[in-house]
Amino acid sequence: MNPSPRVPSSGLLARLKRRPVQYLLDVAALSAAFVLSYLIRFEFTLPHDMRALCLRQLPLVVLFQFAALSVFGVYAFIWRYVGMAELKAFVRAAVTALVPLVAMRLAFPESLRDFRVPLSILLLDACLAFGAVVGLRVLRRLFFERYEKGGRREATDVEKKRALLVGAGRAGVLAAKEILGREDSGLDVRGFVDDDPLKQDSVILGLRVLGTTADLKGLVKHLAIDEVVITIAQAPRREIRRMVGICEEIPVRVRIMPGIWEILQGNVKVSSIRDVEIEDLLGRDPVHLDEELLRAFLSGRRVLVTGAGGSIGSELCRQVARLAPASLLLVERAEFVLFDVDREIRRLWPGLNVIPLVGDVGDESRMRSIFEVHRPEVVLHAAAHKHVPLMEGNPGEAIRNNTLATRTLARIAGESGAEVFVLISTDKAVRPTSVMGASKRLAELVVQDLDGRFPTRFLAVRFGNVLGSTGSVIPIFREQIRAGGPVTVTHPEMVRFFMTIPEASQLVLQAGAMGKGGEIFILDMGEPVKIVDLARDMISLSGLRPGEDVEIVFTGMRPGEKLYEEVATTGENVARTGHPK
């Protein structure tokens, strides 16, 4: 928590008028604590002279304590939201009030007895006084929560579903706190499930850790659980898949609290809980970027992104925008998607200089005019034709857009003095069996050839299928499932690599910052996934049964397709970089 704001005297006077009861209660609590300290010190038998001394010293001590509370912004807090984070302000106030009183005790002579409070009383009073003012706020919060829940219970008639939370770590505690604090959440949390043996039978927020994931089946049956909610931050894919498999066998509905960074920062909302999606099962551990290197690479630079309205291009724009470039040039030939990404970037980063540019990367005169006017320093080339079967029927367009347009754009970038040119390539460029793959392999060779001809650093980044990208298998499967099937798979042994759009885009930028020129960067794609398994998972996650509710039909391999993809060949002299991905 940030340090508590100091309250100006004028603001304090305004608050005194607004919250007289709060201030009177605090003054009463501080006064009572000081008197009680004297009584405890003299074992509740105060001599007459000590009684008089106590009453004379009381205004001075209470004044210091009240002033300290004001200075450290305690009165800026809303009582019903006071928690552990705000406790720091009370501790600082207690110490601040104690220091001058101790100093007066040690420095003033006996003749100024009214200002020399005994040290034992000062220490005892500090504990009692500030414990009392914190206690007042705790009581206020308890009253508020009881009153608020009662009001919500009357205002809403929500049929609650019994739920178990899987994961009693920080993310699970934050999720439970949010759910318990909302009467309209629709969830009645019965407890936690966690595989950590040290957490078994412990109680968190009044909820007991009832067992491990191995006990889920018995717990669901015994407690009549309606939903299981996964609340584990940074849960790896295999763990999510394992828990989903357990819940499917029981069977019980399984949901998830997404958003790792939101969970860790405490921005958890009940509305964030959703059904598990295929991206959760295919997603991988978060990418750890070299933020310092990326900022040095892009901050204050003029950055151009081609294909800015596409799946990868638009995410590249978002990732670049957060790194504060001098300007962001959005090059896209499809007007509508360019309008969308331009509006989004301007809304999220209002101070950024965003320049939308309608144009085809194969139009040499248009590209030259863009480079002459805007002088981009970093070029991220994501524009391409990528649909394999479609390009088999349109080979000329694949070569024109993917190879020749790349050559044109890259040559212009080199002639214009751009610092870096990054080509977004594909695993289909390895031993290509399709026109699309061959056109991208030629594009890789083009940028490697140009690297030695200009000072510009030319490099390529190669990766596989991107989850949810336009025209990819997942949106197609979703559409087929919504229509009641069948889900079409080309071959039972077809496998592909998958990664998320943000992961792919972040690693493209990382490669651009690391590259010396002439390299082809190959992203670590993890384990390949069988397409038929992907289809079964998506059907199951939709609450349906593969082969019964929705059929899976094998249609045969399409022109240009391979059963499996590779990211490199043995003859390409592949070596690891300093980045684990």
mmCIF file of C-alpha atoms in Angstrom, residues 47-378:
data_model
loop_
_atom_site.group_PDB
_atom_site.id
_atom_site.type_symbol
_atom_site.label_atom_id
_atom_site.label_comp_id
_atom_site.label_asym_id
_atom_site.label_seq_id
_atom_site.Cartn_x
_atom_site.Cartn_y
_atom_site.Cartn_z
ATOM 1 C CA PRO A 47 -3.451 8.395 44.887
ATOM 2 C CA HIS A 48 -5.031 11.852 44.851
ATOM 3 C CA ASP A 49 -1.915 13.559 43.434
ATOM 4 C CA MET A 50 -1.604 10.934 40.654
ATOM 5 C CA ARG A 51 -5.274 11.363 39.772
ATOM 6 C CA ALA A 52 -4.793 15.107 39.382
ATOM 7 C CA LEU A 53 -1.580 14.593 37.367
ATOM 8 C CA CYS A 54 -3.346 12.129 35.082
ATOM 9 C CA LEU A 55 -6.113 14.608 34.314
ATOM 10 C CA ARG A 56 -3.616 17.400 33.632
ATOM 11 C CA GLN A 57 -1.516 15.221 31.279
ATOM 12 C CA LEU A 58 -4.510 13.706 29.476
ATOM 13 C CA PRO A 59 -5.208 16.642 27.065
ATOM 14 C CA LEU A 60 -1.542 16.798 26.010
ATOM 15 C CA VAL A 61 -1.281 13.064 25.271
ATOM 16 C CA VAL A 62 -4.644 12.872 23.468
ATOM 17 C CA LEU A 63 -3.730 15.939 21.408
ATOM 18 C CA PHE A 64 -0.485 14.329 20.189
ATOM 19 C CA GLN A 65 -2.253 11.051 19.395
ATOM 20 C CA PHE A 66 -5.182 12.673 17.595
ATOM 21 C CA ALA A 67 -2.806 14.853 15.562
ATOM 22 C CA ALA A 68 -0.756 11.780 14.568
ATOM 23 C CA LEU A 69 -3.888 9.982 13.394
ATOM 24 C CA SER A 70 -4.797 13.003 11.267
ATOM 25 C CA VAL A 71 -1.312 13.462 9.818
ATOM 26 C CA PHE A 72 -1.128 9.847 8.652
ATOM 27 C CA GLY A 73 -4.459 10.067 6.861
ATOM 28 C CA VAL A 74 -6.436 7.735 9.123
ATOM 29 C CA TYR A 75 -9.510 9.941 8.767
ATOM 30 C CA ALA A 76 -9.344 9.634 4.990
ATOM 31 C CA PHE A 77 -10.158 5.919 5.284
ATOM 32 C CA ILE A 78 -13.706 4.695 4.948
ATOM 33 C CA TRP A 79 -14.334 2.744 8.140
ATOM 34 C CA ARG A 80 -16.138 -0.167 6.571
ATOM 35 C CA TYR A 81 -13.172 -0.857 4.233
ATOM 36 C CA VAL A 82 -10.415 -0.727 6.843
ATOM 37 C CA GLY A 83 -8.280 -3.865 6.655
ATOM 38 C CA MET A 84 -4.756 -5.133 7.238
ATOM 39 C CA ALA A 85 -3.240 -2.767 4.674
ATOM 40 C CA GLU A 86 -4.567 0.323 6.497
ATOM 41 C CA LEU A 87 -3.154 -0.963 9.804
ATOM 42 C CA LYS A 88 0.242 0.455 8.794
ATOM 43 C CA ALA A 89 -1.093 3.998 9.153
ATOM 44 C CA PHE A 90 -2.255 3.296 12.711
ATOM 45 C CA VAL A 91 1.145 1.846 13.655
ATOM 46 C CA ARG A 92 2.953 4.869 12.189
ATOM 47 C CA ALA A 93 0.621 7.204 14.065
ATOM 48 C CA ALA A 94 1.226 5.364 17.354
ATOM 49 C CA VAL A 95 5.013 5.590 16.981
ATOM 50 C CA THR A 96 4.881 9.225 15.868
ATOM 51 C CA ALA A 97 2.772 10.237 18.865
ATOM 52 C CA LEU A 98 5.004 8.278 21.257
ATOM 53 C CA VAL A 99 8.347 9.774 20.189
ATOM 54 C CA PRO A 100 7.814 13.429 21.339
ATOM 55 C CA LEU A 101 6.129 12.307 24.573
ATOM 56 C CA VAL A 102 9.101 10.057 25.400
ATOM 57 C CA ALA A 103 11.480 12.875 24.461
ATOM 58 C CA MET A 104 9.691 15.268 26.853
ATOM 59 C CA ARG A 105 9.824 12.670 29.611
ATOM 60 C CA LEU A 106 13.574 12.317 29.238
ATOM 61 C CA ALA A 107 14.452 15.978 28.544
ATOM 62 C CA PHE A 108 12.149 18.043 30.781
ATOM 63 C CA PRO A 109 13.055 18.688 34.416
ATOM 64 C CA GLU A 110 10.919 17.595 37.379
ATOM 65 C CA SER A 111 9.525 21.116 37.662
ATOM 66 C CA LEU A 112 7.629 20.508 34.395
ATOM 67 C CA ARG A 113 5.986 17.445 35.802
ATOM 68 C CA ASP A 114 2.768 17.943 33.829
ATOM 69 C CA PHE A 115 4.733 17.233 30.617
ATOM 70 C CA ARG A 116 6.661 14.224 31.983
ATOM 71 C CA VAL A 117 4.390 11.206 31.529
ATOM 72 C CA PRO A 118 5.939 8.028 33.026
ATOM 73 C CA LEU A 119 7.483 5.755 30.401
ATOM 74 C CA SER A 120 5.546 2.708 31.548
ATOM 75 C CA ILE A 121 2.269 4.599 31.138
ATOM 76 C CA LEU A 122 3.303 5.919 27.714
ATOM 77 C CA LEU A 123 4.054 2.440 26.387
ATOM 78 C CA LEU A 124 0.927 0.916 27.884
ATOM 79 C CA ASP A 125 -1.199 3.809 26.635
ATOM 80 C CA ALA A 126 0.202 3.518 23.075
ATOM 81 C CA CYS A 127 -0.964 -0.105 22.922
ATOM 82 C CA LEU A 128 -4.353 0.550 24.503
ATOM 83 C CA ALA A 129 -5.123 3.814 22.683
ATOM 84 C CA PHE A 130 -4.349 2.691 19.171
ATOM 85 C CA GLY A 131 -5.807 -0.733 19.814
ATOM 86 C CA ALA A 132 -9.009 1.033 20.807
ATOM 87 C CA VAL A 133 -9.243 3.208 17.683
ATOM 88 C CA VAL A 134 -8.553 0.182 15.464
ATOM 89 C CA GLY A 135 -11.124 -1.785 17.427
ATOM 90 C CA LEU A 136 -13.730 0.897 16.789
ATOM 91 C CA ARG A 137 -13.186 0.506 13.065
ATOM 92 C CA VAL A 138 -13.305 -3.276 13.227
ATOM 93 C CA LEU A 139 -16.631 -3.085 15.054
ATOM 94 C CA ARG A 140 -17.877 -0.599 12.474
ATOM 95 C CA ARG A 141 -16.870 -2.918 9.658
ATOM 96 C CA LEU A 142 -18.510 -5.939 11.278
ATOM 97 C CA PHE A 143 -21.704 -3.947 11.740
ATOM 98 C CA PHE A 144 -21.614 -2.700 8.162
ATOM 99 C CA GLU A 145 -21.032 -6.136 6.665
ATOM 100 C CA ARG A 146 -23.858 -7.642 8.705
ATOM 101 C CA TYR A 147 -26.185 -4.785 7.734
ATOM 102 C CA GLU A 148 -25.095 -4.808 4.073
ATOM 103 C CA LYS A 149 -25.513 -8.566 3.721
ATOM 104 C CA GLY A 150 -28.922 -8.353 5.341
ATOM 105 C CA GLY A 151 -29.952 -5.637 2.896
ATOM 106 C CA ARG A 152 -28.655 -7.570 -0.078
ATOM 107 C CA ARG A 153 -30.378 -10.724 1.082
ATOM 108 C CA GLU A 154 -33.682 -8.849 1.094
ATOM 109 C CA ALA A 155 -32.975 -7.075 -2.202
ATOM 110 C CA THR A 156 -31.898 -10.151 -4.136
ATOM 111 C CA ASP A 157 -33.438 -13.553 -4.417
ATOM 112 C CA VAL A 158 -30.441 -15.489 -5.773
ATOM 113 C CA GLU A 159 -30.529 -19.255 -5.649
ATOM 114 C CA LYS A 160 -27.041 -20.072 -4.445
ATOM 115 C CA LYS A 161 -25.066 -22.986 -5.822
ATOM 116 C CA ARG A 162 -22.861 -24.965 -3.486
ATOM 117 C CA ALA A 163 -19.231 -24.617 -4.530
ATOM 118 C CA LEU A 164 -15.771 -25.887 -3.653
ATOM 119 C CA LEU A 165 -12.698 -23.739 -4.373
ATOM 120 C CA VAL A 166 -9.675 -25.650 -5.678
ATOM 121 C CA GLY A 167 -6.594 -23.860 -4.412
ATOM 122 C CA ALA A 168 -6.190 -22.329 -0.955
ATOM 123 C CA GLY A 169 -3.286 -20.076 -1.930
ATOM 124 C CA ARG A 170 -3.327 -16.318 -2.286
ATOM 125 C CA ALA A 171 -5.522 -16.372 -5.385
ATOM 126 C CA GLY A 172 -8.016 -18.712 -3.702
ATOM 127 C CA VAL A 173 -8.181 -16.553 -0.584
ATOM 128 C CA LEU A 174 -8.799 -13.416 -2.669
ATOM 129 C CA ALA A 175 -11.523 -15.201 -4.633
ATOM 130 C CA ALA A 176 -13.165 -16.497 -1.430
ATOM 131 C CA LYS A 177 -13.029 -13.043 0.135
ATOM 132 C CA GLU A 178 -14.757 -11.519 -2.875
ATOM 133 C CA ILE A 179 -17.442 -14.223 -2.981
ATOM 134 C CA LEU A 180 -18.117 -14.094 0.763
ATOM 135 C CA GLY A 181 -18.388 -10.309 0.633
ATOM 136 C CA ARG A 182 -21.169 -10.421 -1.955
ATOM 137 C CA GLU A 183 -24.552 -11.825 -1.091
ATOM 138 C CA ASP A 184 -25.522 -11.694 -4.778
ATOM 139 C CA SER A 185 -22.574 -13.824 -5.935
ATOM 140 C CA GLY A 186 -24.795 -16.860 -6.490
ATOM 141 C CA LEU A 187 -22.200 -19.114 -4.822
ATOM 142 C CA ASP A 188 -22.336 -20.775 -1.418
ATOM 143 C CA VAL A 189 -18.707 -21.749 -0.789
ATOM 144 C CA ARG A 190 -18.498 -24.866 1.360
ATOM 145 C CA GLY A 191 -14.727 -24.996 1.650
ATOM 146 C CA PHE A 192 -11.353 -25.349 -0.068
ATOM 147 C CA VAL A 193 -9.580 -28.244 -1.747
ATOM 148 C CA ASP A 194 -5.776 -28.098 -1.893
ATOM 149 C CA ASP A 195 -3.041 -30.671 -2.539
ATOM 150 C CA ASP A 196 -0.632 -29.032 -0.067
ATOM 151 C CA PRO A 197 -0.506 -31.389 2.968
ATOM 152 C CA LEU A 198 0.391 -28.486 5.280
ATOM 153 C CA LYS A 199 -2.944 -26.790 4.531
ATOM 154 C CA GLN A 200 -5.162 -29.756 5.312
ATOM 155 C CA ASP A 201 -7.819 -29.068 7.981
ATOM 156 C CA SER A 202 -6.734 -25.424 8.278
ATOM 157 C CA VAL A 203 -9.407 -22.708 8.318
ATOM 158 C CA ILE A 204 -9.210 -19.685 6.006
ATOM 159 C CA LEU A 205 -11.813 -16.907 6.212
ATOM 160 C CA GLY A 206 -14.008 -19.314 8.141
ATOM 161 C CA LEU A 207 -13.752 -21.950 5.395
ATOM 162 C CA ARG A 208 -12.006 -25.266 6.046
ATOM 163 C CA VAL A 209 -9.559 -26.982 3.691
ATOM 164 C CA LEU A 210 -11.531 -30.199 3.343
ATOM 165 C CA GLY A 211 -9.091 -32.375 1.453
ATOM 166 C CA THR A 212 -7.063 -32.801 -1.722
ATOM 167 C CA THR A 213 -8.157 -33.072 -5.340
ATOM 168 C CA ALA A 214 -8.122 -36.862 -4.851
ATOM 169 C CA ASP A 215 -10.992 -36.354 -2.380
ATOM 170 C CA LEU A 216 -13.097 -34.308 -4.796
ATOM 171 C CA LYS A 217 -15.433 -37.125 -5.792
ATOM 172 C CA GLY A 218 -16.373 -37.941 -2.199
ATOM 173 C CA LEU A 219 -16.660 -34.269 -1.190
ATOM 174 C CA VAL A 220 -18.908 -33.428 -4.136
ATOM 175 C CA LYS A 221 -21.226 -36.291 -3.267
ATOM 176 C CA HIS A 222 -21.212 -35.740 0.517
ATOM 177 C CA LEU A 223 -21.736 -31.952 0.352
ATOM 178 C CA ALA A 224 -24.030 -31.986 -2.722
ATOM 179 C CA ILE A 225 -21.674 -29.644 -4.569
ATOM 180 C CA ASP A 226 -22.979 -27.981 -7.731
ATOM 181 C CA GLU A 227 -19.764 -26.336 -8.963
ATOM 182 C CA VAL A 228 -16.013 -26.662 -8.547
ATOM 183 C CA VAL A 229 -14.101 -23.412 -9.092
ATOM 184 C CA ILE A 230 -10.371 -23.518 -9.920
ATOM 185 C CA THR A 231 -8.689 -20.599 -8.130
ATOM 186 C CA ILE A 232 -4.994 -21.358 -8.672
ATOM 187 C CA ALA A 233 -2.850 -18.557 -10.064
ATOM 188 C CA GLN A 234 -0.328 -19.729 -12.677
ATOM 189 C CA ALA A 235 -1.753 -23.254 -12.798
ATOM 190 C CA PRO A 236 0.068 -25.130 -15.590
ATOM 191 C CA ARG A 237 -1.934 -26.653 -18.419
ATOM 192 C CA ARG A 238 -1.483 -30.227 -17.213
ATOM 193 C CA GLU A 239 -2.895 -29.336 -13.772
ATOM 194 C CA ILE A 240 -5.978 -27.659 -15.213
ATOM 195 C CA ARG A 241 -6.479 -30.592 -17.565
ATOM 196 C CA ARG A 242 -6.128 -33.036 -14.653
ATOM 197 C CA MET A 243 -8.697 -31.188 -12.540
ATOM 198 C CA VAL A 244 -11.098 -30.861 -15.451
ATOM 199 C CA GLY A 245 -10.752 -34.611 -16.056
ATOM 200 C CA ILE A 246 -11.570 -35.358 -12.397
ATOM 201 C CA CYS A 247 -14.652 -33.142 -12.513
ATOM 202 C CA GLU A 248 -15.849 -34.696 -15.770
ATOM 203 C CA GLU A 249 -15.645 -38.170 -14.221
ATOM 204 C CA ILE A 250 -17.643 -37.181 -11.095
ATOM 205 C CA PRO A 251 -19.456 -35.431 -12.972
ATOM 206 C CA VAL A 252 -19.708 -31.834 -11.713
ATOM 207 C CA ARG A 253 -19.534 -28.477 -13.425
ATOM 208 C CA VAL A 254 -16.042 -26.988 -13.335
ATOM 209 C CA ARG A 255 -15.317 -23.281 -13.625
ATOM 210 C CA ILE A 256 -12.188 -21.143 -13.366
ATOM 211 C CA MET A 257 -11.067 -17.767 -12.054
ATOM 212 C CA PRO A 258 -8.924 -16.416 -14.902
ATOM 213 C CA GLY A 259 -6.538 -13.499 -15.104
ATOM 214 C CA ILE A 260 -3.286 -14.329 -13.310
ATOM 215 C CA TRP A 261 -2.155 -10.716 -12.963
ATOM 216 C CA GLU A 262 -5.573 -9.530 -11.812
ATOM 217 C CA ILE A 263 -5.623 -12.253 -9.160
ATOM 218 C CA LEU A 264 -2.131 -11.458 -7.909
ATOM 219 C CA GLN A 265 -2.911 -7.730 -7.755
ATOM 220 C CA GLY A 266 -6.145 -8.408 -5.886
ATOM 221 C CA ASN A 267 -8.468 -7.288 -8.687
ATOM 222 C CA VAL A 268 -10.749 -10.307 -8.326
ATOM 223 C CA LYS A 269 -14.414 -10.020 -9.244
ATOM 224 C CA VAL A 270 -17.094 -12.663 -8.891
ATOM 225 C CA SER A 271 -18.119 -11.867 -12.454
ATOM 226 C CA SER A 272 -14.660 -13.071 -13.602
ATOM 227 C CA ILE A 273 -15.512 -16.680 -12.749
ATOM 228 C CA ARG A 274 -16.322 -18.461 -16.006
ATOM 229 C CA ASP A 275 -16.462 -21.891 -17.541
ATOM 230 C CA VAL A 276 -13.144 -23.542 -18.367
ATOM 231 C CA GLU A 277 -12.305 -22.937 -22.022
ATOM 232 C CA ILE A 278 -10.009 -24.767 -24.397
ATOM 233 C CA GLU A 279 -7.447 -21.949 -24.086
ATOM 234 C CA ASP A 280 -7.090 -22.839 -20.389
ATOM 235 C CA LEU A 281 -6.171 -26.414 -21.305
ATOM 236 C CA LEU A 282 -3.780 -25.433 -24.081
ATOM 237 C CA GLY A 283 -2.340 -22.356 -22.411
ATOM 238 C CA ARG A 284 1.140 -22.632 -20.950
ATOM 239 C CA ASP A 285 3.189 -21.056 -18.206
ATOM 240 C CA PRO A 286 3.376 -17.246 -18.469
ATOM 241 C CA VAL A 287 6.166 -15.754 -20.568
ATOM 242 C CA HIS A 288 8.775 -13.930 -18.531
ATOM 243 C CA LEU A 289 10.051 -11.036 -20.632
ATOM 244 C CA ASP A 290 13.164 -8.943 -20.287
ATOM 245 C CA GLU A 291 11.199 -5.734 -19.747
ATOM 246 C CA GLU A 292 14.321 -3.588 -19.527
ATOM 247 C CA LEU A 293 15.592 -4.878 -22.868
ATOM 248 C CA LEU A 294 12.164 -4.410 -24.497
ATOM 249 C CA ARG A 295 11.847 -0.831 -23.260
ATOM 250 C CA ALA A 296 15.312 -0.017 -24.554
ATOM 251 C CA PHE A 297 14.280 -1.582 -27.875
ATOM 252 C CA LEU A 298 10.913 0.179 -28.353
ATOM 253 C CA SER A 299 10.494 3.094 -25.942
ATOM 254 C CA GLY A 300 10.702 6.392 -27.789
ATOM 255 C CA ARG A 301 10.991 4.648 -31.185
ATOM 256 C CA ARG A 302 8.815 4.966 -34.273
ATOM 257 C CA VAL A 303 7.286 1.500 -34.738
ATOM 258 C CA LEU A 304 5.422 0.241 -37.818
ATOM 259 C CA VAL A 305 3.207 -2.877 -37.698
ATOM 260 C CA THR A 306 1.884 -4.382 -40.929
ATOM 261 C CA GLY A 307 -1.282 -6.463 -40.879
ATOM 262 C CA ALA A 308 -2.203 -4.363 -37.835
ATOM 263 C CA GLY A 309 -5.836 -5.469 -37.886
ATOM 264 C CA GLY A 310 -5.102 -9.203 -37.823
ATOM 265 C CA SER A 311 -4.899 -11.492 -34.807
ATOM 266 C CA ILE A 312 -1.127 -11.291 -34.375
ATOM 267 C CA GLY A 313 -0.795 -7.767 -35.758
ATOM 268 C CA SER A 314 -3.360 -6.243 -33.409
ATOM 269 C CA GLU A 315 -1.787 -7.950 -30.371
ATOM 270 C CA LEU A 316 1.633 -6.700 -31.455
ATOM 271 C CA CYS A 317 0.137 -3.206 -31.494
ATOM 272 C CA ARG A 318 -1.121 -3.637 -27.906
ATOM 273 C CA GLN A 319 2.215 -4.981 -26.685
ATOM 274 C CA VAL A 320 4.144 -2.177 -28.392
ATOM 275 C CA ALA A 321 1.751 0.522 -27.145
ATOM 276 C CA ARG A 322 2.360 -0.346 -23.470
ATOM 277 C CA LEU A 323 6.115 0.213 -23.996
ATOM 278 C CA ALA A 324 5.615 3.912 -24.887
ATOM 279 C CA PRO A 325 6.908 4.227 -28.469
ATOM 280 C CA ALA A 326 7.277 7.705 -29.969
ATOM 281 C CA SER A 327 4.666 6.728 -32.555
ATOM 282 C CA LEU A 328 2.805 3.599 -33.626
ATOM 283 C CA LEU A 329 2.064 3.209 -37.341
ATOM 284 C CA LEU A 330 -0.784 0.801 -38.122
ATOM 285 C CA VAL A 331 -0.562 -0.463 -41.712
ATOM 286 C CA GLU A 332 -3.561 -2.492 -42.888
ATOM 287 C CA ARG A 333 -5.403 -2.833 -46.198
ATOM 288 C CA ALA A 334 -8.754 -3.873 -44.641
ATOM 289 C CA GLU A 335 -10.396 -0.613 -43.613
ATOM 290 C CA PHE A 336 -12.839 -1.970 -41.035
ATOM 291 C CA VAL A 337 -10.338 -3.956 -38.920
ATOM 292 C CA LEU A 338 -7.920 -1.007 -39.079
ATOM 293 C CA PHE A 339 -10.672 1.242 -37.724
ATOM 294 C CA ASP A 340 -11.273 -1.194 -34.864
ATOM 295 C CA VAL A 341 -7.655 -1.575 -33.752
ATOM 296 C CA ASP A 342 -7.006 2.164 -34.098
ATOM 297 C CA ARG A 343 -9.991 2.968 -31.879
ATOM 298 C CA GLU A 344 -8.952 0.370 -29.282
ATOM 299 C CA ILE A 345 -5.341 1.584 -29.030
ATOM 300 C CA ARG A 346 -6.438 5.216 -28.729
ATOM 301 C CA ARG A 347 -8.899 4.306 -25.973
ATOM 302 C CA LEU A 348 -6.395 2.277 -23.939
ATOM 303 C CA TRP A 349 -3.401 4.586 -24.485
ATOM 304 C CA PRO A 350 -4.896 8.053 -25.053
ATOM 305 C CA GLY A 351 -1.548 9.857 -24.972
ATOM 306 C CA LEU A 352 0.080 7.685 -27.648
ATOM 307 C CA ASN A 353 0.709 9.007 -31.154
ATOM 308 C CA VAL A 354 -1.218 6.424 -33.217
ATOM 309 C CA ILE A 355 -1.221 6.749 -37.005
ATOM 310 C CA PRO A 356 -3.608 4.458 -38.963
ATOM 311 C CA LEU A 357 -2.464 3.925 -42.550
ATOM 312 C CA VAL A 358 -4.582 2.159 -45.170
ATOM 313 C CA GLY A 359 -2.312 0.401 -47.608
ATOM 314 C CA ASP A 360 -1.217 -2.879 -49.197
ATOM 315 C CA VAL A 361 2.322 -3.942 -48.288
ATOM 316 C CA GLY A 362 2.779 -5.041 -51.902
ATOM 317 C CA ASP A 363 2.080 -1.503 -53.170
ATOM 318 C CA GLU A 364 5.637 -0.175 -53.509
ATOM 319 C CA SER A 365 4.727 3.474 -54.102
ATOM 320 C CA ARG A 366 2.399 3.552 -51.072
ATOM 321 C CA MET A 367 4.992 1.890 -48.822
ATOM 322 C CA ARG A 368 7.739 4.266 -49.992
ATOM 323 C CA SER A 369 5.566 7.280 -49.217
ATOM 324 C CA ILE A 370 4.835 5.919 -45.716
ATOM 325 C CA PHE A 371 8.549 5.384 -45.014
ATOM 326 C CA GLU A 372 9.496 8.804 -46.410
ATOM 327 C CA VAL A 373 6.923 10.645 -44.294
ATOM 328 C CA HIS A 374 7.062 8.697 -41.024
ATOM 329 C CA ARG A 375 10.613 7.215 -41.025
ATOM 330 C CA PRO A 376 9.833 4.092 -38.930
ATOM 331 C CA GLU A 377 12.763 2.722 -36.945
ATOM 332 C CA VAL A 378 11.279 -0.698 -36.083
#
